[in-house]
Each structure stands twice: as C-alpha cells, then as structure tokens.
C-alpha cells in the first residue's frame, strides 16, 4: 500500500515495514477484508422484508444501512489507532469478537434497536479487519486485489441477500460477513508477531472522541441537516483546536498538512458517496423509470457491478505508470459521468452502466488513492493513522449514500 505515483522518484515504493516475515498471502487479506462488502450491501433488495419483520416502515428500517455505514466509518480510525499502539493481534481478536457477537445479536433480535446494535458491532469489527488487511497489503497491486474483491462481493451482496432471504431468512443474509472470520487464524499465523511502533505518548482519547463526534454529525447531515450541520461545525472547531494543542495525537497535524493526503481523502469521499447512492437508488429507478422487474434489476446490477469492480483492478495495476494527475482525472471524469447519468437517464441500460462506472471509480479510488494518502505519512508510526483517516472518508460515503438514496428515491 505504499506505492505512490507521479514523477519517477515518487513512483518508487516507500520503505516496507521492518520485518523478517514474508508478506501475508493476498488471498487471506482479501478474505479478511472483503466479506464486509457483501454484508453491507445484502439489505439492498430485502429492506421491505426486514421492515415487515421488525414491524417498522421502510424508511425507518433504512437506519440499519445508515448505522452500519456510521459504525464502519467511525470504527475504522479507532481500530487503526489501536493498531498503531498495540499491534496486529489485539486488533484482529477484538474485531473478530465484535463480528461474531454482532452476527449472533442480529440472528436473534426481534427489535429494531437491538438489531441496530448488532449491525453496529458487525461494522466496527469489520472496520478492524479492513484496517488490518490494508496495513498488510503493501503495494497498489495487492491493494487493487482487495479493492476489486470489495467491489465484486459488494456487487453480489444485493442478489445474495435476496437469495438467502427467499431461501431461509433475511437474518442469514446479514450474517454473510462472518465468513471473514475464517481468515483470522491464517493472518495471525503469517503476521501475528508484528508489533506496533512504540507510542509517542498516552492515548489521545479527546481527539478520538471529537473525531467520532464529527463523523457522527456528518452521517446525519442528509436526514437532520440543521442539527447535524451545527454539530459538525462545533466538532470541527473543537477538533481543530485540539489538533493544534496535540499535533501528534489521534489526528496527526502532519497528515492534515499534506495536500496529497487531503486531496486523496476528499476525492475518495466524493466518489464513494456517489457510488453508494447509485447502488441503493438504481434498483428502484430501474423499476420506476425503465419498467424492469426486481429479478431483472438485480441481475443487471450484479453484472454491471462485477464488471466495474474487475476493471478497477486494471486501473490500480496501471496507476504507477500513469501518474497521480492522470489517475485523478480519470476518476473525476468517470465519477461525474456516472452521477449525471443516474440523475438524468431513463434508459435501463444507461442506469446499469452508471452503476458499473460508479463501482469502478469507487473501487479504484480505494485502491489507488489509499496508496497516495499513505505516502503522505512521514514515518512508519503514522501509517495506521493515514489508513484510518483515509478509510474514514471513504466509509463516510457508505453512510451518506444510503441516506441520500432514501431522501431522494426510497423515502
């Protein structure tokens, strides 16, 4: 994950972590990180079933999507901070416990609040697994494999969720993420001896709390705009003051002062939001605008998402030769085209194509821009923070997207 792009000098890989261990096989990293994508997207086509089972309206049940995105977004920097201070093994064990506990809670809960708690535990645990996998990836090509896996499992998530719900229960559909637990022993065996760099000081609890408050307020912007905007502004001001007082705390000032990190994170946020909005909106738009039935919509979306995810790996593999400016130009142009097509198109094929381009840009952004962001870390000790903050921005799109889709299409 340390490959940067641009000039010939910046295209060289950054120094790898000092270790005598061989890299963890990318298969195990992909299995560790990617099932959460299927779990996150499994509710797309079964939200009405979930709402009926829990005795709530569809719009109320959509909080299961927003809460998952919120917990994934806020959990990622927290888990990355733990990774920075304690090392890999404690993070993997805590994440596995959260995924397992959350899955069991979702399986038995008869009430929406308890189900929300289970989904949040699943998402926070998944955030830890993703942070661990990204920290071990090492190159843009290996990160591209993980990101393509995200896209492909995310693509299959809606249809897989529908199939499992029809054949058994929607609760089983929300349990698919637990497959990632199969990779935990293998990753611990290959890399469990790696330890965290010595922490520079006591844990910055205030910085972590302020960042969590800011992310929470941002997640609520689409549904509670005035209150969320006030909360976000207050949290942002307090966090800025705190970073000035403690520049090497939970949110390192060095990272925020690097333009490559800030641009990469914000672009990932925009592309992720666009993709997740399309993901949750297009099935309804295919029915309303193009007259497709649910089966045709699900199949068309699956094919499009698989194709887009596969293409994202090609861009990730070629990114070192293209340069940063060229990669960003491709991502911005394609992402803008996908968003405009989703807003304006009435043709079913165009809407499906917009979904394909959306997952292509989001998956490629996660793979390539993450390497740009991590290259901004001044040393090995700051890498987990760069990973956590970048992934926070990307995952905020996973919270924004369903909320925007609900506001504009599903509500």
Coordinates of C-alpha atoms in Angstrom, one line a residue:
X1 CA 0.0 0.0 0.0
X2 CA 3.0 2.3 -0.1
X3 CA 3.3 2.8 -3.9
X4 CA 3.0 6.4 -4.9
X5 CA 2.7 7.8 -8.3
X6 CA 3.8 10.9 -10.2
X7 CA 7.4 11.5 -11.1
X8 CA 9.8 8.7 -11.5
X9 CA 11.1 9.4 -8.0
X10 CA 7.6 9.3 -6.4
X11 CA 6.7 6.2 -8.3
X12 CA 9.1 4.1 -6.3
X13 CA 7.6 2.1 -3.4
X14 CA 8.0 3.6 0.0
X15 CA 10.1 1.6 2.5
X16 CA 8.4 -1.5 3.7
X17 CA 7.9 -2.2 7.4
X18 CA 11.0 -3.6 9.1
X19 CA 10.2 -7.3 9.4
X20 CA 11.7 -10.6 8.7
X21 CA 8.3 -12.2 7.8
X22 CA 7.2 -12.8 4.3
X23 CA 4.1 -10.8 3.1
X24 CA 0.8 -12.3 4.1
X25 CA -0.7 -14.0 1.0
X26 CA -3.1 -11.6 -0.6
X27 CA -5.8 -14.3 -0.7
X28 CA -6.0 -14.2 3.1
X29 CA -6.0 -10.4 3.2
X30 CA -8.9 -10.4 0.6
X31 CA -10.9 -13.0 2.6
X32 CA -10.3 -11.0 5.8
X33 CA -11.4 -7.6 4.4
X34 CA -13.9 -8.2 1.6
X35 CA -16.9 -10.1 3.1
X36 CA -18.0 -7.0 4.8
X37 CA -18.9 -5.5 1.4
X38 CA -21.4 -8.3 0.9
X39 CA -22.7 -7.9 4.4
X40 CA -23.1 -4.2 3.9
X41 CA -25.0 -4.5 0.6
X42 CA -27.1 -7.5 1.4
X43 CA -30.0 -5.4 2.6
X44 CA -30.4 -3.5 -0.7
X45 CA -33.2 -5.7 -2.2
X46 CA -34.6 -7.0 1.1
X47 CA -35.2 -3.8 3.0
X48 CA -39.0 -4.2 2.8
X49 CA -38.7 -7.8 4.2
X50 CA -36.6 -6.5 7.1
X51 CA -39.0 -3.7 7.8
X52 CA -42.1 -6.0 7.9
X53 CA -40.3 -8.5 10.2
X54 CA -39.3 -5.8 12.6
X55 CA -42.7 -4.0 12.4
X56 CA -41.4 -0.7 11.1
X57 CA -41.6 1.4 7.9
X58 CA -39.2 1.0 5.1
X59 CA -37.6 4.5 5.8
X60 CA -37.2 3.5 9.5
X61 CA -35.5 0.2 8.6
X62 CA -33.1 2.2 6.3
X63 CA -31.4 3.2 9.6
X64 CA -29.9 -0.2 9.6
X65 CA -28.0 0.9 6.5
X66 CA -27.0 4.3 7.8
X67 CA -26.0 2.9 11.2
X68 CA -23.8 0.2 9.5
X69 CA -22.1 2.9 7.5
X70 CA -21.6 5.1 10.5
X71 CA -20.1 2.3 12.6
X72 CA -17.8 1.3 9.8
X73 CA -16.7 4.9 9.3
X74 CA -16.1 5.8 12.9
X75 CA -14.7 2.4 13.8
X76 CA -12.0 2.5 11.2
X77 CA -9.8 5.2 12.6
X78 CA -10.4 3.9 16.1
X79 CA -9.2 0.4 15.1
X80 CA -6.3 2.0 13.2
X81 CA -5.4 3.9 16.3
X82 CA -5.4 0.6 18.3
X83 CA -3.3 -1.0 15.5
X84 CA -0.8 1.9 15.8
X85 CA -0.4 1.5 19.5
X86 CA -1.0 -2.2 20.2
X87 CA -0.1 -4.1 17.0
X88 CA -2.0 -6.5 14.8
X89 CA -3.0 -9.4 17.1
X90 CA -5.1 -7.4 19.6
X91 CA -6.9 -5.7 16.7
X92 CA -7.7 -8.9 14.9
X93 CA -9.0 -10.6 18.1
X94 CA -11.2 -7.6 19.1
X95 CA -12.5 -7.3 15.6
X96 CA -13.3 -11.0 15.3
X97 CA -15.2 -10.8 18.7
X98 CA -17.3 -7.8 17.5
X99 CA -18.2 -9.5 14.2
X100 CA -19.2 -12.7 15.9
X101 CA -21.1 -11.0 18.7
X102 CA -22.9 -8.7 16.3
X103 CA -23.8 -11.5 14.0
X104 CA -25.3 -13.5 16.8
X105 CA -27.3 -10.5 18.0
X106 CA -28.7 -9.8 14.5
X107 CA -29.7 -13.5 14.3
X108 CA -31.9 -13.5 17.3
X109 CA -33.0 -9.8 17.8
X110 CA -36.8 -9.2 17.4
X111 CA -36.5 -5.4 17.8
X112 CA -35.0 -2.7 15.6
X113 CA -32.8 -1.1 18.3
X114 CA -31.2 -4.4 19.2
X115 CA -30.7 -5.2 15.6
X116 CA -29.1 -1.8 15.1
X117 CA -26.7 -2.6 17.9
X118 CA -25.8 -5.9 16.3
X119 CA -25.2 -4.2 12.9
X120 CA -23.0 -1.6 14.5
X121 CA -20.9 -4.3 16.2
X122 CA -20.6 -6.1 12.8
X123 CA -19.5 -2.9 11.1
X124 CA -17.0 -1.9 13.9
X125 CA -15.5 -5.4 13.8
X126 CA -15.3 -5.3 10.0
X127 CA -13.6 -2.0 10.2
X128 CA -10.8 -3.6 12.3
X129 CA -10.4 -6.4 9.8
X130 CA -10.2 -4.0 6.9
X131 CA -7.7 -1.8 8.7
X132 CA -5.5 -4.8 9.4
X133 CA -5.7 -6.0 5.8
X134 CA -4.9 -2.6 4.4
X135 CA -1.9 -2.2 6.7
X136 CA -0.5 -5.5 5.4
X137 CA -1.3 -5.0 1.7
X138 CA 2.0 -3.2 0.9
X139 CA 1.5 -2.3 -2.8
X140 CA -1.1 -0.8 -5.1
X141 CA -1.4 -4.0 -7.0
X142 CA -2.1 -6.0 -3.8
X143 CA -4.4 -3.3 -2.6
X144 CA -6.1 -3.4 -6.0
X145 CA -6.9 -7.1 -5.4
X146 CA -8.5 -6.3 -2.1
X147 CA -10.5 -3.3 -3.6
X148 CA -11.6 -5.4 -6.6
X149 CA -12.8 -8.1 -4.1
X150 CA -14.7 -5.4 -2.3
X151 CA -16.4 -4.4 -5.5
X152 CA -17.2 -7.9 -6.5
X153 CA -18.6 -9.0 -3.2
X154 CA -20.4 -5.7 -2.9
X155 CA -21.9 -6.4 -6.3
X156 CA -23.1 -9.8 -5.3
X157 CA -24.3 -8.6 -2.0
X158 CA -27.8 -7.5 -3.1
X159 CA -28.6 -10.6 -5.1
X160 CA -27.0 -12.8 -2.5
X161 CA -29.1 -11.1 0.2
X162 CA -32.3 -11.6 -1.9
X163 CA -31.4 -15.3 -2.5
X164 CA -30.7 -16.0 1.2
X165 CA -33.8 -14.2 2.3
X166 CA -36.0 -16.1 -0.1
X167 CA -34.4 -19.4 0.8
X168 CA -34.1 -19.0 4.5
X169 CA -34.2 -15.6 6.2
X170 CA -33.1 -12.1 5.9
X171 CA -31.1 -12.6 9.1
X172 CA -29.0 -15.2 7.3
X173 CA -28.3 -12.6 4.6
X174 CA -26.9 -10.2 7.2
X175 CA -24.6 -12.9 8.6
X176 CA -22.5 -13.4 5.4
X177 CA -19.9 -11.1 6.8
X178 CA -18.9 -13.7 9.3
X179 CA -17.1 -15.6 6.6
X180 CA -14.2 -13.2 7.1
X181 CA -13.5 -14.9 10.5
X182 CA -12.1 -17.9 8.6
X183 CA -9.1 -15.8 7.6
X184 CA -8.2 -14.5 11.1
X185 CA -6.2 -17.6 12.2
X186 CA -4.2 -17.6 8.9
X187 CA -3.4 -13.9 9.1
X188 CA -2.4 -14.3 12.7
X189 CA -0.1 -17.2 11.8
X190 CA 1.6 -15.3 9.0
X191 CA 1.8 -11.8 10.6
X192 CA 0.8 -12.1 14.2
X193 CA 4.3 -11.5 15.5
X194 CA 4.4 -8.0 14.1
X195 CA 4.2 -5.4 16.8
X196 CA 3.2 -1.8 16.8
X197 CA 5.8 1.0 16.9
X198 CA 6.3 2.4 20.4
X199 CA 3.6 5.0 21.0
X200 CA 4.7 8.6 21.4
X201 CA 2.6 9.3 24.4
X202 CA -0.7 8.4 26.2
X203 CA -3.7 7.6 24.1
X204 CA -5.4 10.7 22.7
X205 CA -9.0 10.0 24.0
X206 CA -10.2 13.5 23.4
X207 CA -9.1 13.5 19.8
X208 CA -10.7 10.2 19.2
X209 CA -14.0 11.4 20.8
X210 CA -14.0 14.6 18.8
X211 CA -13.3 12.8 15.5
X212 CA -16.1 10.3 16.3
X213 CA -18.5 13.2 17.1
X214 CA -17.6 14.9 13.8
X215 CA -18.1 11.8 11.8
X216 CA -21.5 11.1 13.5
X217 CA -22.7 14.6 12.8
X218 CA -21.7 14.3 9.1
X219 CA -23.5 11.0 8.8
X220 CA -26.7 12.7 10.0
X221 CA -26.5 15.6 7.5
X222 CA -28.8 14.1 4.9
X223 CA -31.6 13.3 7.4
X224 CA -31.2 16.0 10.1
X225 CA -29.4 18.8 8.2
X226 CA -29.7 21.7 10.6
X227 CA -28.9 19.9 13.8
X228 CA -26.2 17.9 12.1
X229 CA -24.6 21.0 10.5
X230 CA -24.4 22.7 13.9
X231 CA -22.9 19.6 15.5
X232 CA -20.4 19.2 12.7
X233 CA -19.3 22.8 12.8
X234 CA -18.9 22.6 16.6
X235 CA -17.0 19.3 16.5
X236 CA -14.8 20.6 13.7
X237 CA -13.8 23.7 15.6
X238 CA -13.0 21.8 18.8
X239 CA -11.1 19.2 16.8
X240 CA -9.0 21.8 15.1
X241 CA -8.1 23.5 18.4
X242 CA -7.3 20.1 19.8
X243 CA -5.0 19.2 16.9
X244 CA -3.1 22.4 17.4
X245 CA -2.6 21.6 21.1
X246 CA -1.7 18.0 20.4
X247 CA -0.3 17.8 16.8
X248 CA 0.9 14.2 17.1
X249 CA -2.3 12.9 18.7
X250 CA -5.2 10.8 17.3
X251 CA -5.4 13.1 14.3
X252 CA -1.8 13.9 13.3
X253 CA -1.4 17.5 12.1
X254 CA 1.4 16.3 9.8
X255 CA -1.1 14.4 7.7
X256 CA -3.6 17.2 7.6
X257 CA -0.9 19.5 6.3
X258 CA -0.1 17.2 3.4
X259 CA -2.1 18.2 0.2
X260 CA -1.7 14.8 -1.3
X261 CA -3.4 13.2 1.8
X262 CA -6.2 15.8 1.9
X263 CA -7.0 15.7 -1.8
X264 CA -6.9 11.8 -1.9
X265 CA -9.2 11.5 1.1
X266 CA -11.8 14.1 -0.1
X267 CA -11.9 12.7 -3.6
X268 CA -12.4 9.2 -2.2
X269 CA -15.3 10.6 -0.1
X270 CA -17.0 12.1 -3.1
X271 CA -16.6 9.0 -5.3
X272 CA -17.8 6.7 -2.5
X273 CA -20.9 8.8 -1.8
X274 CA -21.8 8.8 -5.5
X275 CA -21.3 5.0 -5.8
X276 CA -23.4 4.1 -2.7
X277 CA -26.1 6.5 -3.7
X278 CA -26.3 4.8 -7.1
X279 CA -26.1 1.3 -5.5
X280 CA -29.2 1.9 -3.4
X281 CA -31.1 4.0 -5.9
X282 CA -30.7 2.2 -9.2
X283 CA -32.9 -0.8 -8.4
X284 CA -35.8 1.5 -7.7
X285 CA -35.0 3.7 -10.6
X286 CA -34.9 0.7 -12.9
X287 CA -38.5 -0.2 -11.8
X288 CA -39.9 3.4 -11.9
X289 CA -38.2 4.8 -15.0
X290 CA -37.5 1.7 -17.1
X291 CA -40.2 -0.7 -16.0
X292 CA -37.8 -3.6 -15.1
X293 CA -39.0 -6.2 -12.6
X294 CA -37.0 -6.9 -9.4
X295 CA -35.2 -10.0 -10.9
X296 CA -34.1 -8.2 -14.0
X297 CA -32.9 -5.2 -12.0
X298 CA -30.9 -7.4 -9.6
X299 CA -29.3 -9.4 -12.4
X300 CA -28.4 -6.3 -14.4
X301 CA -27.0 -4.6 -11.4
X302 CA -24.9 -7.7 -10.5
X303 CA -23.4 -7.9 -13.9
X304 CA -22.6 -4.2 -14.0
X305 CA -21.0 -4.2 -10.6
X306 CA -18.9 -7.2 -11.3
X307 CA -17.6 -5.7 -14.5
X308 CA -16.9 -2.4 -12.9
X309 CA -15.1 -4.0 -9.9
X310 CA -12.9 -6.1 -12.2
X311 CA -12.0 -3.0 -14.3
X312 CA -10.9 -1.2 -11.2
X313 CA -8.1 -3.6 -10.7
X314 CA -6.7 -2.8 -14.1
X315 CA -6.5 0.9 -13.2
X316 CA -4.9 0.1 -9.9
X317 CA -2.3 -2.1 -11.6
X318 CA -1.5 0.7 -14.2
X319 CA -1.6 3.6 -11.7
X320 CA 2.1 3.6 -11.0
X321 CA 2.8 4.3 -14.8
X322 CA 0.0 6.8 -15.2
X323 CA 0.9 9.4 -12.6
X324 CA -1.2 10.9 -9.9
X325 CA -2.8 13.7 -12.1
X326 CA -3.8 11.3 -14.8
X327 CA -5.4 8.9 -12.3
X328 CA -7.3 11.6 -10.6
X329 CA -8.5 12.9 -14.0
X330 CA -9.9 9.5 -15.0
X331 CA -11.6 9.1 -11.6
X332 CA -13.2 12.5 -11.6
X333 CA -14.4 12.3 -15.2
X334 CA -15.8 8.8 -14.8
X335 CA -17.4 9.6 -11.4
X336 CA -19.1 12.8 -12.7
X337 CA -20.4 10.9 -15.8
X338 CA -21.9 8.1 -13.6
X339 CA -23.6 10.6 -11.2
X340 CA -25.1 12.7 -14.1
X341 CA -26.3 9.5 -15.8
X342 CA -28.0 8.3 -12.6
X343 CA -29.8 11.6 -12.3
X344 CA -30.9 12.1 -15.9
X345 CA -31.2 8.7 -17.6
X346 CA -34.5 6.9 -18.1
X347 CA -33.0 4.0 -20.1
X348 CA -32.4 0.9 -18.1
X349 CA -29.2 0.1 -19.8
X350 CA -27.8 3.6 -19.1
X351 CA -28.7 3.2 -15.4
X352 CA -27.0 -0.1 -15.2
X353 CA -23.9 1.4 -17.0
X354 CA -23.9 4.2 -14.4
X355 CA -23.7 1.6 -11.6
X356 CA -20.8 -0.1 -13.4
X357 CA -18.9 3.1 -13.7
X358 CA -19.8 4.1 -10.1
X359 CA -18.3 0.9 -8.7
X360 CA -15.3 1.2 -11.0
X361 CA -14.4 4.7 -9.7
X362 CA -15.1 3.9 -6.0
X363 CA -13.1 0.7 -6.0
X364 CA -10.2 2.2 -8.0
X365 CA -10.2 5.2 -5.7
X366 CA -10.0 3.0 -2.6
X367 CA -7.1 1.1 -4.1
X368 CA -5.1 3.9 -5.7
X369 CA -5.8 6.9 -3.6
X370 CA -5.2 5.0 -0.4
X371 CA -1.6 4.5 -1.6
X372 CA -1.3 8.2 -2.3
X373 CA -2.7 9.0 1.1
X374 CA -0.4 6.6 2.9
X375 CA 2.6 8.0 1.0
X376 CA 2.0 11.3 2.9
X377 CA 2.7 9.6 6.2
X378 CA 6.1 10.9 7.4
X379 CA 7.2 7.6 9.0
X380 CA 6.0 4.1 9.7
X381 CA 4.4 5.1 13.0
X382 CA 1.9 7.3 11.2
X383 CA 0.9 4.8 8.5
X384 CA -2.0 3.3 10.6
X385 CA -3.3 6.9 11.2
X386 CA -3.2 7.6 7.5
X387 CA -5.0 4.4 6.7
X388 CA -7.6 5.0 9.3
X389 CA -8.4 8.6 8.4
X390 CA -8.4 7.9 4.6
X391 CA -10.8 4.9 5.2
X392 CA -13.0 7.0 7.4
X393 CA -13.5 9.4 4.5
X394 CA -14.2 6.5 2.1
X395 CA -16.6 4.8 4.5
X396 CA -18.5 8.1 5.2
X397 CA -19.6 7.6 1.6
X398 CA -21.1 4.3 2.7
X399 CA -23.2 6.2 5.3
X400 CA -24.0 9.2 3.1
X401 CA -25.1 7.1 0.1
X402 CA -28.0 5.2 1.7
X403 CA -29.2 8.3 3.4
X404 CA -29.1 10.3 0.2
X405 CA -30.9 7.5 -1.7
X406 CA -33.6 7.3 1.0
X407 CA -34.0 11.1 0.9
X408 CA -34.2 11.3 -2.9
X409 CA -35.6 7.9 -4.1
X410 CA -36.5 5.4 -1.4
X411 CA -38.4 7.7 1.1

